[in-house]
Tab-separated table of C-alpha atoms in Angstrom:
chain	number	residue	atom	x	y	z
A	1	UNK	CA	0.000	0.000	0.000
A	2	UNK	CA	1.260	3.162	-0.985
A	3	UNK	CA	-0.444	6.595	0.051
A	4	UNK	CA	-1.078	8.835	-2.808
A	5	UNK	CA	-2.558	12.603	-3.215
A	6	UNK	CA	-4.566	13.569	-6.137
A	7	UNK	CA	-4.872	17.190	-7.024
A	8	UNK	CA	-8.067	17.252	-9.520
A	9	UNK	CA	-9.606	13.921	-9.387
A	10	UNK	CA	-13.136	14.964	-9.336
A	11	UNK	CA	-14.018	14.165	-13.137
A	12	UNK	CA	-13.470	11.924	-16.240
A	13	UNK	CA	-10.194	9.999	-16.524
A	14	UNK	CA	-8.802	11.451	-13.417
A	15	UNK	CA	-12.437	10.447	-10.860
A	16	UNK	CA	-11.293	6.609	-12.486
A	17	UNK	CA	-7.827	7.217	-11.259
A	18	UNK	CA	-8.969	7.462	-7.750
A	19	UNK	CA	-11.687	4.580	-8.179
A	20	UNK	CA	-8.792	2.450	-9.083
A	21	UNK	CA	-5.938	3.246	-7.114
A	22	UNK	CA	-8.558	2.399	-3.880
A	23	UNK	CA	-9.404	-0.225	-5.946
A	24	UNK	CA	-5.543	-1.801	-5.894
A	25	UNK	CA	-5.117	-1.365	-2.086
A	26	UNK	CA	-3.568	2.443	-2.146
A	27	UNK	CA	-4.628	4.829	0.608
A	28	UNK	CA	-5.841	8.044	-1.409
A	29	UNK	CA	-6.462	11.862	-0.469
A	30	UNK	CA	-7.855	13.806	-2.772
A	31	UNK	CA	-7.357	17.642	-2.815
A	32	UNK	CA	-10.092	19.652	-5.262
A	33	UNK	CA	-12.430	22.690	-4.721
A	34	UNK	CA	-15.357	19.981	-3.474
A	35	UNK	CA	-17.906	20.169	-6.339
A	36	UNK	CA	-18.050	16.815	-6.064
A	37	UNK	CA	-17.812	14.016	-3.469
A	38	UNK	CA	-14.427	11.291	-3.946
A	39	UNK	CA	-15.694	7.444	-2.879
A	40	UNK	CA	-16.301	6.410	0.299
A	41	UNK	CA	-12.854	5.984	2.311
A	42	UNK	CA	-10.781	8.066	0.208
A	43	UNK	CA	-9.999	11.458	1.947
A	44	UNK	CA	-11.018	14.833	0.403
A	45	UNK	CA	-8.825	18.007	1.081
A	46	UNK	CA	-11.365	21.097	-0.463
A	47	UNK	CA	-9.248	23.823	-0.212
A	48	UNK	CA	-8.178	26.206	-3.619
A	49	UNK	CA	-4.687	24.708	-4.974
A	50	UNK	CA	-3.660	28.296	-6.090
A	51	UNK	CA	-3.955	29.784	-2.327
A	52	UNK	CA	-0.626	28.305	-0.960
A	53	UNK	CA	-1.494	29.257	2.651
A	54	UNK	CA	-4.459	27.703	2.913
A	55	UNK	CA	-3.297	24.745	1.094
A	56	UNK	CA	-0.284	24.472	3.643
A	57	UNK	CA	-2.547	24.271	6.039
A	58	UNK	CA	-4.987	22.088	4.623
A	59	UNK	CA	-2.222	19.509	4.605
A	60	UNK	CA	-0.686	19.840	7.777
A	61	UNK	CA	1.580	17.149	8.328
A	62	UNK	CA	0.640	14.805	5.897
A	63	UNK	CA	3.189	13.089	3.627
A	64	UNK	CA	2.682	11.053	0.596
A	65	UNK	CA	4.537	8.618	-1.194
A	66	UNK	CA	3.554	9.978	-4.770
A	67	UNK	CA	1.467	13.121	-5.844
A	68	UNK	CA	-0.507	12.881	-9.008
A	69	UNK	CA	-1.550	16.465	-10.113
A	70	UNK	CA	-4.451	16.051	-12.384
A	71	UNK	CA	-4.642	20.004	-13.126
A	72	UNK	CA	-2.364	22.352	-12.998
A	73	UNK	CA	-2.116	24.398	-16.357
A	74	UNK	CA	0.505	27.183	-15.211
A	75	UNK	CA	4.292	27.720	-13.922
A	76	UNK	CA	2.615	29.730	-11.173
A	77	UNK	CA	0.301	26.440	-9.874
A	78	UNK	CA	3.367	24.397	-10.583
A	79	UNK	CA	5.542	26.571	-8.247
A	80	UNK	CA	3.256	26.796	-5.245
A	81	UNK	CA	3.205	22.916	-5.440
A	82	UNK	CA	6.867	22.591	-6.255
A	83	UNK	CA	7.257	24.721	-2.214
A	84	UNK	CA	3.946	22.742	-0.619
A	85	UNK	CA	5.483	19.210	-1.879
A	86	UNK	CA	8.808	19.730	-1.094
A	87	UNK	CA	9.868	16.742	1.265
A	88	UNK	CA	6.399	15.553	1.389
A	89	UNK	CA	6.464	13.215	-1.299
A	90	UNK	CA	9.016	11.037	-2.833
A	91	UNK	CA	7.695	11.135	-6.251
A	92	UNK	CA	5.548	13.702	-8.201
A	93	UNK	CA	3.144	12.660	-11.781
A	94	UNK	CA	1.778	15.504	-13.656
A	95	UNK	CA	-0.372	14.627	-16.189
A	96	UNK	CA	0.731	17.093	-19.416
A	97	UNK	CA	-0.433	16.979	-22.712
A	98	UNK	CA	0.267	16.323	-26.333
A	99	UNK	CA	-0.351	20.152	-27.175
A	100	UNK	CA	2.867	20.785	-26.067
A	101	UNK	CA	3.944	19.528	-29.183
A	102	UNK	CA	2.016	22.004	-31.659
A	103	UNK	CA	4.188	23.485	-33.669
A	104	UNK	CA	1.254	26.388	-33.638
A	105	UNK	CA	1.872	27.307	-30.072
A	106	UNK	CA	6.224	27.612	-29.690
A	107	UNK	CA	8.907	27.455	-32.073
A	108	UNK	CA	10.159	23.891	-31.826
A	109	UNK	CA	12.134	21.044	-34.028
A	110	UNK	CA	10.534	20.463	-37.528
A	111	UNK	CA	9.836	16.861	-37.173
A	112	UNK	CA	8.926	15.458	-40.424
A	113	UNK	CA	5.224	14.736	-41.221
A	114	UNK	CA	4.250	10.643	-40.645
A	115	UNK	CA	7.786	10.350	-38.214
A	116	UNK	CA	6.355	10.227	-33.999
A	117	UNK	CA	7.115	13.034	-32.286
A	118	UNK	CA	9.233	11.710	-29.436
A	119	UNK	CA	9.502	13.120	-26.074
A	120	UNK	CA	13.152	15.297	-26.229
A	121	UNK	CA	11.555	17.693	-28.882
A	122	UNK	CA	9.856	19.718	-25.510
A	123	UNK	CA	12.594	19.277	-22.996
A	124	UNK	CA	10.849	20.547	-19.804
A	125	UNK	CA	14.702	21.096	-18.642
A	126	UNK	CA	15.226	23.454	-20.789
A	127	UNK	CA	12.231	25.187	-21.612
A	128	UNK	CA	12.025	29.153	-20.793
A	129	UNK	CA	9.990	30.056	-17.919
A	130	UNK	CA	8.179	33.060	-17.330
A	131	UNK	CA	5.894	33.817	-14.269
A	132	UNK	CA	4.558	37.556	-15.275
A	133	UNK	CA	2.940	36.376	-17.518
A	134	UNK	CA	-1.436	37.128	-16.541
A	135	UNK	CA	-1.702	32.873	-16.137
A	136	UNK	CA	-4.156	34.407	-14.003
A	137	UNK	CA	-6.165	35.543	-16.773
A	138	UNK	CA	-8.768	32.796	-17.613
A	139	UNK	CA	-8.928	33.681	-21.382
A	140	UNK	CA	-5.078	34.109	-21.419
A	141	UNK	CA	-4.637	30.764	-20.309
A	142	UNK	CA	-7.034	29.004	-22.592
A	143	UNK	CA	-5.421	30.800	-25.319
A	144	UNK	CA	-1.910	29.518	-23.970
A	145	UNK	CA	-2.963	26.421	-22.909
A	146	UNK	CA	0.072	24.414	-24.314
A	147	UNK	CA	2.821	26.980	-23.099
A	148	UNK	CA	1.293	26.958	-19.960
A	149	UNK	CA	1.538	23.413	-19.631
A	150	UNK	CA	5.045	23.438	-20.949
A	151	UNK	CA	6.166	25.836	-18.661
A	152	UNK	CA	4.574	23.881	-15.772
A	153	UNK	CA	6.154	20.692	-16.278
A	154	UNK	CA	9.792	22.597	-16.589
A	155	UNK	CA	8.767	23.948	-13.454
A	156	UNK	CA	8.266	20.723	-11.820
A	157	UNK	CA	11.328	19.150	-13.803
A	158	UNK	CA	13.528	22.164	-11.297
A	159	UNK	CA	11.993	21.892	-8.301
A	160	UNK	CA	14.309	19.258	-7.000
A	161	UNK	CA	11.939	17.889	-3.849
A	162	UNK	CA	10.929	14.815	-5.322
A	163	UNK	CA	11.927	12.960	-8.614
A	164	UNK	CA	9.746	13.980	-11.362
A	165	UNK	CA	7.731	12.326	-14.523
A	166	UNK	CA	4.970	14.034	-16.466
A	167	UNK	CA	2.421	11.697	-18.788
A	168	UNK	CA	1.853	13.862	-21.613
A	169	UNK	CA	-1.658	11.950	-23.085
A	170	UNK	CA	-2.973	11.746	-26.257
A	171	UNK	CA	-6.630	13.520	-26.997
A	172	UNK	CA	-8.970	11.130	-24.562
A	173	UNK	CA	-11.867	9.119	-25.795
A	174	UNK	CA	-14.619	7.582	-24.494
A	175	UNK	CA	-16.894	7.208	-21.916
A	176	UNK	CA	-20.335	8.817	-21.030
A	177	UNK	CA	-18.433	11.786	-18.690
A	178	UNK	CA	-16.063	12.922	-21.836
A	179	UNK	CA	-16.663	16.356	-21.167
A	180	UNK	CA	-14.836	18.316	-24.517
A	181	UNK	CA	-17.856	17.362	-26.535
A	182	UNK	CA	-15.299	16.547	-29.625
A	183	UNK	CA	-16.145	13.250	-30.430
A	184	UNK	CA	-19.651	14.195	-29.996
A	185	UNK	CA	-19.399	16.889	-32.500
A	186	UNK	CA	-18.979	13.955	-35.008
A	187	UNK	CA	-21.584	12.016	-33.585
A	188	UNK	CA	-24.420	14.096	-34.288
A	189	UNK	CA	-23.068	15.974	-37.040
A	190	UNK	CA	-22.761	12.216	-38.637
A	191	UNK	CA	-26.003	11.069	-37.558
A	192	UNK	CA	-27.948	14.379	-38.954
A	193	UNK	CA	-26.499	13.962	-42.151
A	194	UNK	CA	-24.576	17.714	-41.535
A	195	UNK	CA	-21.096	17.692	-42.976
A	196	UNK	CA	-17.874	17.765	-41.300
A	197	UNK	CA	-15.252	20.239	-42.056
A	198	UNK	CA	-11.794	18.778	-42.665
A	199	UNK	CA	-8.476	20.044	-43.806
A	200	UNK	CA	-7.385	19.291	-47.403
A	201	UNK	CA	-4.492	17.503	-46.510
A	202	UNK	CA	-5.635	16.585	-42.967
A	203	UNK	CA	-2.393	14.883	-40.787
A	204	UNK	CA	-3.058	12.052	-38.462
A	205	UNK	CA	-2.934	12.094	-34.626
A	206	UNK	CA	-3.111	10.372	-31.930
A	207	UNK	CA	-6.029	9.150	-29.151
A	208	UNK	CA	-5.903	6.690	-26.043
A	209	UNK	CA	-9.401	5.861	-23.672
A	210	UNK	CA	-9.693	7.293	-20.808
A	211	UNK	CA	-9.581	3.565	-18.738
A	212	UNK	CA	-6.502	3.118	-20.639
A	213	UNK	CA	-4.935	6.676	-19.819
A	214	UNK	CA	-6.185	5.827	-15.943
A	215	UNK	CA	-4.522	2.772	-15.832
A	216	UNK	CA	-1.205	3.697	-17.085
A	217	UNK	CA	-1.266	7.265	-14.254
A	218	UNK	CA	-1.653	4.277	-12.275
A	219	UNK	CA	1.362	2.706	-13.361
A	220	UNK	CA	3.332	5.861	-13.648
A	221	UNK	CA	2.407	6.367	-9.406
A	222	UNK	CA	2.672	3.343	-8.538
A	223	UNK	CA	4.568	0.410	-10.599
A	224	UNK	CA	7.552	2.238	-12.181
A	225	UNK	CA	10.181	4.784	-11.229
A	226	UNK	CA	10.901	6.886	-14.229
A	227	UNK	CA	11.401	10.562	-14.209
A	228	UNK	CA	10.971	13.007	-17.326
A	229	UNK	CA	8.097	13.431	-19.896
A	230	UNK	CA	6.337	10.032	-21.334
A	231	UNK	CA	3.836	10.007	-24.132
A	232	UNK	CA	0.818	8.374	-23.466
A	233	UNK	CA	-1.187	7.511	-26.561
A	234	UNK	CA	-2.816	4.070	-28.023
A	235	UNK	CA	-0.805	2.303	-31.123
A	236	UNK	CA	-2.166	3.728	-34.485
A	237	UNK	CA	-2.644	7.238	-35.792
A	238	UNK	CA	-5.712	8.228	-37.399
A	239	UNK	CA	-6.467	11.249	-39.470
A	240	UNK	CA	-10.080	13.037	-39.402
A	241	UNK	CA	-11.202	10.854	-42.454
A	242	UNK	CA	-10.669	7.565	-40.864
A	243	UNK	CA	-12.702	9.142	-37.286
A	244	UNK	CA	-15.426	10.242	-39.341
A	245	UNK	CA	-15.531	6.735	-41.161
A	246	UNK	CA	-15.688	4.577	-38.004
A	247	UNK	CA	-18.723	7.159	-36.629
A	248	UNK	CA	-20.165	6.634	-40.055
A	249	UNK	CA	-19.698	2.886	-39.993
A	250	UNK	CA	-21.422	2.896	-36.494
A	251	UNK	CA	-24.198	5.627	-36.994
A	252	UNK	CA	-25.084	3.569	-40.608
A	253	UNK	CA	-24.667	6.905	-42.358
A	254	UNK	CA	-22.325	8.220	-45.347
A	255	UNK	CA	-19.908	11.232	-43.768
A	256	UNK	CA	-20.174	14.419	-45.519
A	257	UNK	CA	-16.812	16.296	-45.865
A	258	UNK	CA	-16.411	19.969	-46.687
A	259	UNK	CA	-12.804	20.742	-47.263
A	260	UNK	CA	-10.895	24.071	-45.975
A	261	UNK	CA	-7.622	25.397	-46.520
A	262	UNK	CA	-4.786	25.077	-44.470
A	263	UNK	CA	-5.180	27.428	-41.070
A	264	UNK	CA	-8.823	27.590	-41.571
A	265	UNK	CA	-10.645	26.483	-38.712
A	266	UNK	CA	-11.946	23.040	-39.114
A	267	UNK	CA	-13.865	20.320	-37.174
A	268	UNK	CA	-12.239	18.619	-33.962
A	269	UNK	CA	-8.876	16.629	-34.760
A	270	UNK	CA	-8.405	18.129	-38.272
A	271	UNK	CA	-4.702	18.997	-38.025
A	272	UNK	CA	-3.063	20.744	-40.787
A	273	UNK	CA	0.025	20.529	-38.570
A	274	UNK	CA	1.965	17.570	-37.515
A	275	UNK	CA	2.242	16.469	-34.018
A	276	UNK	CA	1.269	12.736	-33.709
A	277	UNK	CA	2.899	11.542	-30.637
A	278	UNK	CA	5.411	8.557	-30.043
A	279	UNK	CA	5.041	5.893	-27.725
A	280	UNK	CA	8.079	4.215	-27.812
A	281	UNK	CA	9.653	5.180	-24.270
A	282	UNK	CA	6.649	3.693	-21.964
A	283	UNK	CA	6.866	0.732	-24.460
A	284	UNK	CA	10.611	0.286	-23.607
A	285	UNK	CA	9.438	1.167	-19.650
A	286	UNK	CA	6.920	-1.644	-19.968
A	287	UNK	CA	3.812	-0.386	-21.005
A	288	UNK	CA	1.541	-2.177	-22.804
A	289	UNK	CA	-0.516	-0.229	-24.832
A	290	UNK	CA	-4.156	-1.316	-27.026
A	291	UNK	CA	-4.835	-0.110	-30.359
A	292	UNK	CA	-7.272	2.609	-31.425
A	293	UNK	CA	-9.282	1.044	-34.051
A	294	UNK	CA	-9.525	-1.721	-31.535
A	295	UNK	CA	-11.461	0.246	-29.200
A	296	UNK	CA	-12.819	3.363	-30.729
A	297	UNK	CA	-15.788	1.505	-32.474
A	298	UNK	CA	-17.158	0.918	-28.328
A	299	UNK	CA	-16.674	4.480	-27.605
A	300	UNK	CA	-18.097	5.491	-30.925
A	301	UNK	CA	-21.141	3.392	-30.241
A	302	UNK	CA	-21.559	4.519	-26.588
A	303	UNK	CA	-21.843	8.274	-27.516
A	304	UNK	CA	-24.294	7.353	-29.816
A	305	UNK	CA	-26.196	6.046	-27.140
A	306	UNK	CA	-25.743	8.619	-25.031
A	307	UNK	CA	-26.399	11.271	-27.406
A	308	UNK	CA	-29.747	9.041	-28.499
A	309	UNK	CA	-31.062	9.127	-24.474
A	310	UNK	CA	-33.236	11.820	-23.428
A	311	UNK	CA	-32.579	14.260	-21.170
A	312	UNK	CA	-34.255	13.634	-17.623
């Protein structure tokens, strides 16, 4: 038994993360804003993670054998956890994201289209940080999303308290609480008979489910030791097409494209950019991971069902 914190853990991938580290034997404390209620037996810190007082307080003297930080977006979250953590836990997970490869957001390596983007192209070690920045600023940060992840995982890679590993994940699918509304932008757009917007040339990416992505922050806090960035994300790319075709395929319906130019705006996971992910380094860590066409079909058919079920 190990005792882990969650910061987040209230929703989607990162609610299953709690279910199942309680699950395996793991004595849990959740720390969130307490919109919503952790399982029975797992402890719930509600206290604001960007007030560092009262979050000092709220943990007292408690110490923890790994911290998994569900949600923290900015160097400035990232620092007051970097000071709160400090010799209270051995081992520190944030969970990062594949933006922080989009060649849209930074200046970064070319990487060649159709080659993975492996994890030394963002090298949280070396990345700039800025604090003045207004991460503050709720529409700054959405519009900085990736840099402010970025900047929070080089943070965290300094900080020098506890050894250090980020998950950067894939874009999550599946399940009835997936809460960006992206695959079911396809699923009724498909169903209606409304066409989908795609790039000309649209680039693949990649996905991973969100029991999948659960299971392996499970593995990163509990099973393995390795510090640095890992890419999280299921074997086999898919470009917007080949989504579109599997909704199709499930919704028995024909997809209807309309094409846009490159930098147009287009529908959900229509890149015009490459950034498809490599998941070579948790393979060679021992990671297992499933295909995408092997389980996107499910998760296809289960927003269907969802989006088919009246509201109460």
């Amino acid at each position: 038994m190990q005792r882990i914190c969650v910061i987040g853990g209230s929703r989607y991938f990162g609610k299953l993360l709690v279910e199942r580290l309680q699950a395996t034997g793991h004595q849990v404390t959740v720390i969130n804003r307490g919109s919503t209620r952790p399982p029975a037996g797992v402890e719930q810190l509600v206290v604001d993670r960007n007030d560092e007082p009262t979050l000092l307080a709220a943990l007292g003297s408690r110490t923890f054998d790994v911290v998994v930080d569900q949600v923290c977006y900015t160097p400035v979250q990232a620092a007051i956890a970097a000071r709160a953590f400090a010799g209270r836990t051995r081992r520190y997970v944030m969970t990062s994201t594949i933006e922080v490869y989009d060649p849209a957001t930074a200046a970064l390596p070319a990487v060649p289209a159709g080659t993975p983007v492996p994890e030394d192209s963002v090298d949280p070690a070396t990345w700039l940080v800025a604090m003045d920045l207004p991460w503050h600023d709720e529409a700054y940060l959405e519009a900085h999303y990736a840099e402010g992840k970025r900047q929070a995982e080089a943070v965290l890679t300094r900080a020098g308290g506890f050894a250090f590993a980020s998950v950067r994940s894939a874009h999550v699918l599946g399940g009835a609480q997936e809460f960006t509304g992206r695959l079911a932008h396809y699923v009724e757009r498909i169903r209606q008979g409304e066409e989908v917007t795609v790039h000309e040339k649209a680039l693949p990416t990649v996905f991973i489910h969100y029991e999948e992505l659960a299971d392996l922050l499970l593995w990163a806090a509990t099973a393995t030791e390795f510090t640095g960035p890992v890419n999280a994300c299921s074997d086999g790319p898919l470009d917007v097409c080949d989504l579109a075709a599997i909704v199709a395929a499930q919704a028995g319906r024909e997809p209807v494209h309309r094409v846009v130019a490159a930098g147009e705006t287009a529908s959900p996971f229509s890149f015009d950019r490459h950034y498809a992910m490599s998941n070579t380094r948790a393979k060679k860590l021992g990671w297992a991971f499933s295909r995408t066409i092997d389980w996107l079909p499910g998760a296809v058919a289960e927003a269907l069902t969802t989006s088919a079920t009246p509201a109460a």
